[in-house]
JSON list of C-alpha atoms in Angstrom, two decimals:
[
{"chain": "J", "resi": 26, "resn": "GLU", "atom": "CA", "xyz": [-11.22, -4.01, 19.35]},
{"chain": "J", "resi": 27, "resn": "VAL", "atom": "CA", "xyz": [-10.76, -6.28, 16.35]},
{"chain": "J", "resi": 28, "resn": "GLN", "atom": "CA", "xyz": [-9.96, -9.88, 17.26]},
{"chain": "J", "resi": 29, "resn": "LEU", "atom": "CA", "xyz": [-9.72, -13.14, 15.35]},
{"chain": "J", "resi": 30, "resn": "VAL", "atom": "CA", "xyz": [-9.79, -16.29, 17.47]},
{"chain": "J", "resi": 31, "resn": "GLN", "atom": "CA", "xyz": [-9.07, -19.57, 15.76]},
{"chain": "J", "resi": 32, "resn": "THR", "atom": "CA", "xyz": [-10.16, -23.07, 16.73]},
{"chain": "J", "resi": 33, "resn": "GLY", "atom": "CA", "xyz": [-9.79, -26.42, 15.06]},
{"chain": "J", "resi": 34, "resn": "GLY", "atom": "CA", "xyz": [-6.62, -27.96, 13.77]},
{"chain": "J", "resi": 35, "resn": "GLY", "atom": "CA", "xyz": [-4.92, -31.05, 15.08]},
{"chain": "J", "resi": 36, "resn": "LEU", "atom": "CA", "xyz": [-3.65, -34.39, 13.86]},
{"chain": "J", "resi": 37, "resn": "VAL", "atom": "CA", "xyz": [-5.26, -36.02, 10.83]},
{"chain": "J", "resi": 38, "resn": "GLN", "atom": "CA", "xyz": [-4.31, -39.00, 8.69]},
{"chain": "J", "resi": 39, "resn": "PRO", "atom": "CA", "xyz": [-3.35, -38.53, 5.04]},
{"chain": "J", "resi": 40, "resn": "GLY", "atom": "CA", "xyz": [-6.52, -38.35, 3.00]},
{"chain": "J", "resi": 41, "resn": "GLY", "atom": "CA", "xyz": [-8.51, -37.14, 5.98]},
{"chain": "J", "resi": 42, "resn": "SER", "atom": "CA", "xyz": [-10.54, -34.00, 6.57]},
{"chain": "J", "resi": 43, "resn": "LEU", "atom": "CA", "xyz": [-10.42, -31.14, 9.03]},
{"chain": "J", "resi": 44, "resn": "ARG", "atom": "CA", "xyz": [-12.28, -27.88, 9.58]},
{"chain": "J", "resi": 45, "resn": "LEU", "atom": "CA", "xyz": [-10.73, -24.70, 10.89]},
{"chain": "J", "resi": 46, "resn": "SER", "atom": "CA", "xyz": [-12.79, -21.88, 12.40]},
{"chain": "J", "resi": 47, "resn": "CYS", "atom": "CA", "xyz": [-12.00, -18.22, 12.91]},
{"chain": "J", "resi": 48, "resn": "ALA", "atom": "CA", "xyz": [-14.37, -16.25, 15.14]},
{"chain": "J", "resi": 49, "resn": "ALA", "atom": "CA", "xyz": [-14.25, -12.52, 14.60]},
{"chain": "J", "resi": 50, "resn": "SER", "atom": "CA", "xyz": [-15.18, -9.71, 16.95]},
{"chain": "J", "resi": 51, "resn": "GLY", "atom": "CA", "xyz": [-15.03, -5.95, 16.65]},
{"chain": "J", "resi": 52, "resn": "PHE", "atom": "CA", "xyz": [-16.13, -5.93, 13.01]},
{"chain": "J", "resi": 53, "resn": "SER", "atom": "CA", "xyz": [-18.39, -7.80, 10.63]},
{"chain": "J", "resi": 54, "resn": "ILE", "atom": "CA", "xyz": [-16.66, -10.43, 8.48]},
{"chain": "J", "resi": 55, "resn": "SER", "atom": "CA", "xyz": [-19.16, -9.81, 5.70]},
{"chain": "J", "resi": 56, "resn": "SER", "atom": "CA", "xyz": [-17.85, -6.26, 5.34]},
{"chain": "J", "resi": 57, "resn": "ASN", "atom": "CA", "xyz": [-14.26, -7.23, 4.57]},
{"chain": "J", "resi": 58, "resn": "TYR", "atom": "CA", "xyz": [-12.52, -9.85, 2.52]},
{"chain": "J", "resi": 59, "resn": "MET", "atom": "CA", "xyz": [-11.16, -12.64, 4.67]},
{"chain": "J", "resi": 60, "resn": "THR", "atom": "CA", "xyz": [-8.27, -14.93, 3.84]},
{"chain": "J", "resi": 61, "resn": "TRP", "atom": "CA", "xyz": [-6.48, -18.03, 5.01]},
{"chain": "J", "resi": 62, "resn": "VAL", "atom": "CA", "xyz": [-2.68, -18.07, 4.90]},
{"chain": "J", "resi": 63, "resn": "ARG", "atom": "CA", "xyz": [-0.53, -21.05, 5.86]},
{"chain": "J", "resi": 64, "resn": "GLN", "atom": "CA", "xyz": [3.05, -21.62, 6.89]},
{"chain": "J", "resi": 65, "resn": "ALA", "atom": "CA", "xyz": [4.78, -24.98, 6.58]},
{"chain": "J", "resi": 66, "resn": "PRO", "atom": "CA", "xyz": [7.23, -25.81, 9.38]},
{"chain": "J", "resi": 67, "resn": "GLY", "atom": "CA", "xyz": [10.30, -23.57, 9.06]},
{"chain": "J", "resi": 68, "resn": "LYS", "atom": "CA", "xyz": [9.03, -22.09, 5.79]},
{"chain": "J", "resi": 69, "resn": "GLY", "atom": "CA", "xyz": [7.51, -18.87, 4.54]},
{"chain": "J", "resi": 70, "resn": "LEU", "atom": "CA", "xyz": [3.93, -17.67, 4.17]},
{"chain": "J", "resi": 71, "resn": "GLU", "atom": "CA", "xyz": [1.59, -18.98, 1.49]},
{"chain": "J", "resi": 72, "resn": "TRP", "atom": "CA", "xyz": [-1.83, -17.59, 0.63]},
{"chain": "J", "resi": 73, "resn": "VAL", "atom": "CA", "xyz": [-4.48, -20.34, 0.59]},
{"chain": "J", "resi": 74, "resn": "SER", "atom": "CA", "xyz": [-7.94, -18.89, 0.01]},
{"chain": "J", "resi": 75, "resn": "VAL", "atom": "CA", "xyz": [-10.08, -15.75, 0.09]},
{"chain": "J", "resi": 76, "resn": "ILE", "atom": "CA", "xyz": [-13.76, -14.93, 0.45]},
{"chain": "J", "resi": 77, "resn": "TYR", "atom": "CA", "xyz": [-14.83, -11.48, -0.61]},
{"chain": "J", "resi": 78, "resn": "SER", "atom": "CA", "xyz": [-17.57, -9.43, 1.00]},
{"chain": "J", "resi": 79, "resn": "GLY", "atom": "CA", "xyz": [-19.84, -10.27, -1.93]},
{"chain": "J", "resi": 80, "resn": "GLY", "atom": "CA", "xyz": [-19.28, -13.99, -1.34]},
{"chain": "J", "resi": 81, "resn": "SER", "atom": "CA", "xyz": [-16.90, -14.80, -4.21]},
{"chain": "J", "resi": 82, "resn": "THR", "atom": "CA", "xyz": [-14.23, -17.32, -3.30]},
{"chain": "J", "resi": 83, "resn": "TYR", "atom": "CA", "xyz": [-10.80, -18.12, -4.75]},
{"chain": "J", "resi": 84, "resn": "TYR", "atom": "CA", "xyz": [-8.13, -20.67, -3.99]},
{"chain": "J", "resi": 85, "resn": "ALA", "atom": "CA", "xyz": [-4.44, -21.26, -4.52]},
{"chain": "J", "resi": 86, "resn": "ASP", "atom": "CA", "xyz": [-3.82, -23.94, -7.14]},
{"chain": "J", "resi": 87, "resn": "SER", "atom": "CA", "xyz": [-2.27, -26.16, -4.46]},
{"chain": "J", "resi": 88, "resn": "VAL", "atom": "CA", "xyz": [-5.58, -26.52, -2.60]},
{"chain": "J", "resi": 89, "resn": "LYS", "atom": "CA", "xyz": [-8.17, -26.02, -5.33]},
{"chain": "J", "resi": 90, "resn": "ASP", "atom": "CA", "xyz": [-10.90, -28.67, -5.35]},
{"chain": "J", "resi": 91, "resn": "ARG", "atom": "CA", "xyz": [-9.81, -29.92, -1.89]},
{"chain": "J", "resi": 92, "resn": "PHE", "atom": "CA", "xyz": [-10.39, -26.93, 0.38]},
{"chain": "J", "resi": 93, "resn": "ALA", "atom": "CA", "xyz": [-13.51, -24.79, 0.81]},
{"chain": "J", "resi": 94, "resn": "ILE", "atom": "CA", "xyz": [-13.73, -21.38, 2.45]},
{"chain": "J", "resi": 95, "resn": "SER", "atom": "CA", "xyz": [-17.03, -20.22, 3.87]},
{"chain": "J", "resi": 96, "resn": "ARG", "atom": "CA", "xyz": [-18.47, -17.90, 6.48]},
{"chain": "J", "resi": 97, "resn": "ASP", "atom": "CA", "xyz": [-21.45, -17.75, 8.81]},
{"chain": "J", "resi": 98, "resn": "ASN", "atom": "CA", "xyz": [-22.44, -14.11, 9.07]},
{"chain": "J", "resi": 99, "resn": "SER", "atom": "CA", "xyz": [-24.78, -14.78, 11.98]},
{"chain": "J", "resi": 100, "resn": "ARG", "atom": "CA", "xyz": [-21.91, -16.25, 13.98]},
{"chain": "J", "resi": 101, "resn": "ASN", "atom": "CA", "xyz": [-19.38, -13.80, 12.48]},
{"chain": "J", "resi": 102, "resn": "THR", "atom": "CA", "xyz": [-17.16, -16.80, 11.86]},
{"chain": "J", "resi": 103, "resn": "LEU", "atom": "CA", "xyz": [-14.94, -17.83, 8.97]},
{"chain": "J", "resi": 104, "resn": "TYR", "atom": "CA", "xyz": [-14.27, -21.46, 8.11]},
{"chain": "J", "resi": 105, "resn": "LEU", "atom": "CA", "xyz": [-11.84, -23.52, 6.09]},
{"chain": "J", "resi": 106, "resn": "GLN", "atom": "CA", "xyz": [-12.95, -27.04, 5.30]},
{"chain": "J", "resi": 107, "resn": "MET", "atom": "CA", "xyz": [-10.03, -29.18, 4.21]},
{"chain": "J", "resi": 108, "resn": "HIS", "atom": "CA", "xyz": [-10.38, -32.55, 2.47]},
{"chain": "J", "resi": 109, "resn": "SER", "atom": "CA", "xyz": [-7.93, -35.08, 1.03]},
{"chain": "J", "resi": 110, "resn": "LEU", "atom": "CA", "xyz": [-5.18, -33.74, 3.24]},
{"chain": "J", "resi": 111, "resn": "ARG", "atom": "CA", "xyz": [-1.59, -34.42, 2.29]},
{"chain": "J", "resi": 112, "resn": "ALA", "atom": "CA", "xyz": [1.73, -34.21, 4.10]},
{"chain": "J", "resi": 113, "resn": "GLU", "atom": "CA", "xyz": [2.48, -31.00, 2.22]},
{"chain": "J", "resi": 114, "resn": "ASP", "atom": "CA", "xyz": [-0.62, -29.38, 3.76]},
{"chain": "J", "resi": 115, "resn": "MET", "atom": "CA", "xyz": [0.98, -29.54, 7.20]},
{"chain": "J", "resi": 116, "resn": "GLY", "atom": "CA", "xyz": [1.70, -26.31, 8.99]},
{"chain": "J", "resi": 117, "resn": "VAL", "atom": "CA", "xyz": [0.17, -23.41, 10.82]},
{"chain": "J", "resi": 118, "resn": "TYR", "atom": "CA", "xyz": [-2.95, -21.91, 9.25]},
{"chain": "J", "resi": 119, "resn": "TYR", "atom": "CA", "xyz": [-3.81, -18.28, 9.90]},
{"chain": "J", "resi": 120, "resn": "CYS", "atom": "CA", "xyz": [-7.02, -16.44, 9.17]},
{"chain": "J", "resi": 121, "resn": "ALA", "atom": "CA", "xyz": [-6.54, -12.77, 8.33]},
{"chain": "J", "resi": 122, "resn": "ARG", "atom": "CA", "xyz": [-8.72, -9.77, 7.57]},
{"chain": "J", "resi": 123, "resn": "GLY", "atom": "CA", "xyz": [-8.24, -7.74, 4.43]},
{"chain": "J", "resi": 124, "resn": "GLY", "atom": "CA", "xyz": [-8.04, -4.08, 5.29]},
{"chain": "J", "resi": 125, "resn": "THR", "atom": "CA", "xyz": [-9.29, -1.61, 2.74]},
{"chain": "J", "resi": 126, "resn": "GLY", "atom": "CA", "xyz": [-6.27, -1.01, 0.51]},
{"chain": "J", "resi": 127, "resn": "LYS", "atom": "CA", "xyz": [-4.00, -2.23, 3.29]},
{"chain": "J", "resi": 128, "resn": "GLY", "atom": "CA", "xyz": [-3.23, -5.89, 2.75]},
{"chain": "J", "resi": 129, "resn": "LEU", "atom": "CA", "xyz": [-3.91, -8.11, 5.76]},
{"chain": "J", "resi": 130, "resn": "ASP", "atom": "CA", "xyz": [-4.30, -5.95, 8.85]},
{"chain": "J", "resi": 131, "resn": "TYR", "atom": "CA", "xyz": [-5.51, -8.39, 11.52]},
{"chain": "J", "resi": 132, "resn": "TRP", "atom": "CA", "xyz": [-4.50, -12.01, 11.98]},
{"chain": "J", "resi": 133, "resn": "GLY", "atom": "CA", "xyz": [-5.68, -14.92, 14.08]},
{"chain": "J", "resi": 134, "resn": "GLN", "atom": "CA", "xyz": [-3.30, -16.68, 16.42]},
{"chain": "J", "resi": 135, "resn": "GLY", "atom": "CA", "xyz": [-2.86, -19.67, 14.08]},
{"chain": "J", "resi": 136, "resn": "SER", "atom": "CA", "xyz": [-4.00, -23.30, 14.05]},
{"chain": "J", "resi": 137, "resn": "LEU", "atom": "CA", "xyz": [-1.56, -26.17, 13.70]},
{"chain": "J", "resi": 138, "resn": "VAL", "atom": "CA", "xyz": [-2.46, -28.88, 11.21]},
{"chain": "J", "resi": 139, "resn": "THR", "atom": "CA", "xyz": [-0.47, -32.11, 11.31]},
{"chain": "J", "resi": 140, "resn": "VAL", "atom": "CA", "xyz": [-0.96, -34.71, 8.61]},
{"chain": "J", "resi": 141, "resn": "SER", "atom": "CA", "xyz": [0.52, -38.03, 9.59]},
{"chain": "J", "resi": 142, "resn": "SER", "atom": "CA", "xyz": [-0.39, -41.69, 9.91]},
{"chain": "Z", "resi": 23, "resn": "ASP", "atom": "CA", "xyz": [0.93, -15.18, -11.34]},
{"chain": "Z", "resi": 24, "resn": "ILE", "atom": "CA", "xyz": [2.97, -12.40, -9.77]},
{"chain": "Z", "resi": 25, "resn": "GLN", "atom": "CA", "xyz": [6.28, -13.56, -8.31]},
{"chain": "Z", "resi": 26, "resn": "MET", "atom": "CA", "xyz": [8.06, -11.79, -5.46]},
{"chain": "Z", "resi": 27, "resn": "THR", "atom": "CA", "xyz": [11.83, -12.06, -4.99]},
{"chain": "Z", "resi": 28, "resn": "GLN", "atom": "CA", "xyz": [13.03, -10.92, -1.59]},
{"chain": "Z", "resi": 29, "resn": "SER", "atom": "CA", "xyz": [16.64, -10.42, -0.48]},
{"chain": "Z", "resi": 30, "resn": "PRO", "atom": "CA", "xyz": [18.66, -11.10, 1.49]},
{"chain": "Z", "resi": 31, "resn": "SER", "atom": "CA", "xyz": [17.34, -14.28, 3.09]},
{"chain": "Z", "resi": 32, "resn": "THR", "atom": "CA", "xyz": [19.34, -13.61, 6.26]},
{"chain": "Z", "resi": 33, "resn": "LEU", "atom": "CA", "xyz": [20.81, -10.40, 7.58]},
{"chain": "Z", "resi": 34, "resn": "SER", "atom": "CA", "xyz": [23.12, -10.06, 10.57]},
{"chain": "Z", "resi": 35, "resn": "ALA", "atom": "CA", "xyz": [23.07, -6.66, 12.23]},
{"chain": "Z", "resi": 36, "resn": "SER", "atom": "CA", "xyz": [23.68, -4.87, 15.50]},
{"chain": "Z", "resi": 37, "resn": "VAL", "atom": "CA", "xyz": [21.44, -2.63, 17.57]},
{"chain": "Z", "resi": 38, "resn": "GLY", "atom": "CA", "xyz": [21.54, 0.85, 16.08]},
{"chain": "Z", "resi": 39, "resn": "ASP", "atom": "CA", "xyz": [22.34, -0.32, 12.54]},
{"chain": "Z", "resi": 40, "resn": "ARG", "atom": "CA", "xyz": [20.43, 0.87, 9.50]},
{"chain": "Z", "resi": 41, "resn": "VAL", "atom": "CA", "xyz": [18.88, -2.15, 7.81]},
{"chain": "Z", "resi": 42, "resn": "THR", "atom": "CA", "xyz": [17.49, -2.46, 4.28]},
{"chain": "Z", "resi": 43, "resn": "ILE", "atom": "CA", "xyz": [15.46, -5.34, 2.83]},
{"chain": "Z", "resi": 44, "resn": "THR", "atom": "CA", "xyz": [14.52, -5.47, -0.84]},
{"chain": "Z", "resi": 45, "resn": "CYS", "atom": "CA", "xyz": [11.67, -7.07, -2.72]},
{"chain": "Z", "resi": 46, "resn": "ARG", "atom": "CA", "xyz": [11.31, -7.22, -6.49]},
{"chain": "Z", "resi": 47, "resn": "ALA", "atom": "CA", "xyz": [8.02, -7.97, -8.22]},
{"chain": "Z", "resi": 48, "resn": "SER", "atom": "CA", "xyz": [7.69, -9.77, -11.57]},
{"chain": "Z", "resi": 49, "resn": "GLN", "atom": "CA", "xyz": [5.32, -7.08, -12.82]},
{"chain": "Z", "resi": 50, "resn": "SER", "atom": "CA", "xyz": [3.91, -3.71, -11.86]},
{"chain": "Z", "resi": 51, "resn": "LEU", "atom": "CA", "xyz": [2.04, -3.68, -8.54]},
{"chain": "Z", "resi": 52, "resn": "SER", "atom": "CA", "xyz": [0.75, -0.10, -8.75]},
{"chain": "Z", "resi": 53, "resn": "GLY", "atom": "CA", "xyz": [2.01, 0.25, -5.19]},
{"chain": "Z", "resi": 54, "resn": "TRP", "atom": "CA", "xyz": [-0.06, -2.62, -3.78]},
{"chain": "Z", "resi": 55, "resn": "LEU", "atom": "CA", "xyz": [2.69, -3.95, -1.57]},
{"chain": "Z", "resi": 56, "resn": "ALA", "atom": "CA", "xyz": [2.80, -4.60, 2.17]},
{"chain": "Z", "resi": 57, "resn": "TRP", "atom": "CA", "xyz": [5.53, -5.48, 4.65]},
{"chain": "Z", "resi": 58, "resn": "TYR", "atom": "CA", "xyz": [5.04, -7.75, 7.68]},
{"chain": "Z", "resi": 59, "resn": "GLN", "atom": "CA", "xyz": [7.09, -8.64, 10.72]},
{"chain": "Z", "resi": 60, "resn": "GLN", "atom": "CA", "xyz": [6.86, -12.12, 12.20]},
{"chain": "Z", "resi": 61, "resn": "LYS", "atom": "CA", "xyz": [8.36, -13.36, 15.43]},
{"chain": "Z", "resi": 62, "resn": "PRO", "atom": "CA", "xyz": [8.73, -17.09, 16.26]},
{"chain": "Z", "resi": 63, "resn": "GLY", "atom": "CA", "xyz": [5.43, -18.72, 17.14]},
{"chain": "Z", "resi": 64, "resn": "LYS", "atom": "CA", "xyz": [3.45, -15.57, 16.39]},
{"chain": "Z", "resi": 65, "resn": "ALA", "atom": "CA", "xyz": [1.24, -14.36, 13.58]},
{"chain": "Z", "resi": 66, "resn": "PRO", "atom": "CA", "xyz": [2.63, -11.81, 11.12]},
{"chain": "Z", "resi": 67, "resn": "LYS", "atom": "CA", "xyz": [2.10, -8.15, 11.95]},
{"chain": "Z", "resi": 68, "resn": "LEU", "atom": "CA", "xyz": [1.38, -5.54, 9.30]},
{"chain": "Z", "resi": 69, "resn": "LEU", "atom": "CA", "xyz": [4.03, -2.81, 9.26]},
{"chain": "Z", "resi": 70, "resn": "ILE", "atom": "CA", "xyz": [3.61, -0.94, 5.99]},
{"chain": "Z", "resi": 71, "resn": "TYR", "atom": "CA", "xyz": [0.98, -0.95, 3.24]},
{"chain": "Z", "resi": 72, "resn": "LYS", "atom": "CA", "xyz": [0.62, 0.72, -0.15]},
{"chain": "Z", "resi": 73, "resn": "ALA", "atom": "CA", "xyz": [4.42, 0.45, -0.34]},
{"chain": "Z", "resi": 74, "resn": "SER", "atom": "CA", "xyz": [5.15, 3.35, 2.01]},
{"chain": "Z", "resi": 75, "resn": "THR", "atom": "CA", "xyz": [2.25, 3.98, 4.40]},
{"chain": "Z", "resi": 76, "resn": "LEU", "atom": "CA", "xyz": [3.04, 3.17, 8.02]},
{"chain": "Z", "resi": 77, "resn": "GLU", "atom": "CA", "xyz": [0.39, 1.14, 9.80]},
{"chain": "Z", "resi": 78, "resn": "SER", "atom": "CA", "xyz": [-1.01, 2.77, 12.92]},
{"chain": "Z", "resi": 79, "resn": "GLY", "atom": "CA", "xyz": [1.11, 2.11, 16.00]},
{"chain": "Z", "resi": 80, "resn": "VAL", "atom": "CA", "xyz": [4.22, 1.05, 14.08]},
{"chain": "Z", "resi": 81, "resn": "PRO", "atom": "CA", "xyz": [7.38, 2.93, 15.12]},
{"chain": "Z", "resi": 82, "resn": "SER", "atom": "CA", "xyz": [8.59, 5.61, 12.72]},
{"chain": "Z", "resi": 83, "resn": "ARG", "atom": "CA", "xyz": [12.00, 3.93, 12.40]},
{"chain": "Z", "resi": 84, "resn": "PHE", "atom": "CA", "xyz": [10.28, 1.65, 9.87]},
{"chain": "Z", "resi": 85, "resn": "SER", "atom": "CA", "xyz": [9.81, 3.04, 6.38]},
{"chain": "Z", "resi": 86, "resn": "GLY", "atom": "CA", "xyz": [9.01, 1.74, 2.93]},
{"chain": "Z", "resi": 87, "resn": "SER", "atom": "CA", "xyz": [9.78, 2.98, -0.55]},
{"chain": "Z", "resi": 88, "resn": "ALA", "atom": "CA", "xyz": [9.27, 1.95, -4.13]},
{"chain": "Z", "resi": 89, "resn": "SER", "atom": "CA", "xyz": [11.00, 2.39, -7.46]},
{"chain": "Z", "resi": 90, "resn": "GLY", "atom": "CA", "xyz": [9.21, 0.68, -10.32]},
{"chain": "Z", "resi": 91, "resn": "THR", "atom": "CA", "xyz": [8.94, -2.99, -9.40]},
{"chain": "Z", "resi": 92, "resn": "GLU", "atom": "CA", "xyz": [11.54, -2.77, -6.62]},
{"chain": "Z", "resi": 93, "resn": "PHE", "atom": "CA", "xyz": [10.42, -2.17, -3.07]},
{"chain": "Z", "resi": 94, "resn": "THR", "atom": "CA", "xyz": [12.48, -1.48, 0.04]},
{"chain": "Z", "resi": 95, "resn": "LEU", "atom": "CA", "xyz": [11.87, -1.78, 3.76]},
{"chain": "Z", "resi": 96, "resn": "THR", "atom": "CA", "xyz": [14.25, 0.26, 5.88]},
{"chain": "Z", "resi": 97, "resn": "ILE", "atom": "CA", "xyz": [14.74, 0.18, 9.62]},
{"chain": "Z", "resi": 98, "resn": "SER", "atom": "CA", "xyz": [16.62, 3.37, 10.43]},
{"chain": "Z", "resi": 99, "resn": "SER", "atom": "CA", "xyz": [18.07, 2.28, 13.77]},
{"chain": "Z", "resi": 100, "resn": "LEU", "atom": "CA", "xyz": [17.63, -1.38, 14.66]},
{"chain": "Z", "resi": 101, "resn": "GLN", "atom": "CA", "xyz": [16.19, -2.01, 18.11]},
{"chain": "Z", "resi": 102, "resn": "PRO", "atom": "CA", "xyz": [16.28, -5.23, 20.17]},
{"chain": "Z", "resi": 103, "resn": "ASP", "atom": "CA", "xyz": [12.56, -5.80, 19.48]},
{"chain": "Z", "resi": 104, "resn": "ASP", "atom": "CA", "xyz": [13.19, -5.72, 15.71]},
{"chain": "Z", "resi": 105, "resn": "PHE", "atom": "CA", "xyz": [15.05, -9.03, 15.48]},
{"chain": "Z", "resi": 106, "resn": "ALA", "atom": "CA", "xyz": [12.49, -11.05, 13.55]},
{"chain": "Z", "resi": 107, "resn": "THR", "atom": "CA", "xyz": [11.61, -12.28, 10.07]},
{"chain": "Z", "resi": 108, "resn": "TYR", "atom": "CA", "xyz": [10.21, -9.81, 7.56]},
{"chain": "Z", "resi": 109, "resn": "TYR", "atom": "CA", "xyz": [8.03, -10.58, 4.55]},
{"chain": "Z", "resi": 110, "resn": "CYS", "atom": "CA", "xyz": [6.91, -8.50, 1.63]},
{"chain": "Z", "resi": 111, "resn": "GLN", "atom": "CA", "xyz": [3.54, -9.27, 0.05]},
{"chain": "Z", "resi": 112, "resn": "GLN", "atom": "CA", "xyz": [1.88, -8.12, -3.14]},
{"chain": "Z", "resi": 113, "resn": "TYR", "atom": "CA", "xyz": [-1.88, -7.68, -3.17]},
{"chain": "Z", "resi": 114, "resn": "MET", "atom": "CA", "xyz": [-2.28, -6.43, -6.70]},
{"chain": "Z", "resi": 115, "resn": "SER", "atom": "CA", "xyz": [-3.53, -9.81, -7.88]},
{"chain": "Z", "resi": 116, "resn": "TYR", "atom": "CA", "xyz": [-4.41, -12.25, -5.14]},
{"chain": "Z", "resi": 117, "resn": "TRP", "atom": "CA", "xyz": [-1.60, -12.40, -2.59]},
{"chain": "Z", "resi": 118, "resn": "THR", "atom": "CA", "xyz": [2.00, -13.51, -2.95]},
{"chain": "Z", "resi": 119, "resn": "PHE", "atom": "CA", "xyz": [4.64, -13.31, -0.26]},
{"chain": "Z", "resi": 120, "resn": "GLY", "atom": "CA", "xyz": [8.36, -12.93, -0.61]},
{"chain": "Z", "resi": 121, "resn": "GLN", "atom": "CA", "xyz": [10.58, -15.69, 0.78]},
{"chain": "Z", "resi": 122, "resn": "GLY", "atom": "CA", "xyz": [11.29, -13.76, 3.98]},
{"chain": "Z", "resi": 123, "resn": "THR", "atom": "CA", "xyz": [14.34, -12.09, 5.53]},
{"chain": "Z", "resi": 124, "resn": "LYS", "atom": "CA", "xyz": [15.52, -13.16, 8.94]},
{"chain": "Z", "resi": 125, "resn": "VAL", "atom": "CA", "xyz": [17.17, -10.30, 10.81]},
{"chain": "Z", "resi": 126, "resn": "GLU", "atom": "CA", "xyz": [19.48, -11.77, 13.40]},
{"chain": "Z", "resi": 127, "resn": "ILE", "atom": "CA", "xyz": [21.88, -10.42, 15.97]},
{"chain": "Z", "resi": 128, "resn": "LYS", "atom": "CA", "xyz": [25.44, -9.97, 14.73]}
]
């Protein structure tokens, strides 16, 4: 059974850093593309970052140069390192698996990020 | 960047109603469009991909169609479990979501 279990998140001051983790089971994260999607309070979904099976990474303009996506194949875990956090980065962050030709077919449970002094 | 325009933003309906949600893309997607359902406090759930292919385990009352750059999600007979927010998403070039449609009880 495919599962994505997220850890990390929490309260951080503006300008601070935080790392989110997404532990996968039931498949190998290096075989699929993996993404992070976020949702500001009461708002819609916004794609944040992707890492492809070959290792290429891409970011939304809103987080470029501040966020870094990575993975540890030996731990089958996806990460999102976030720096220089701003109030507008607040929300729930989801990791999601890219299904072949399917869009995002499995999602983590979400991690809440609060940016406040 | 590909823009997605979803309508309506809110839809009031009753159990048994036929419901239609529309999404328009700013350019051709070659069918690379998905629909998701999200309930409060939960992660989105994939319903339909490649514009009209039903994800495994999704009830057949959900269907998707496409005409050029316009895409439609139809629920043939709304059930109590279907009251939720629905999002379209293009995955032709990166990923862009529509603004969402909240389906609420009339």
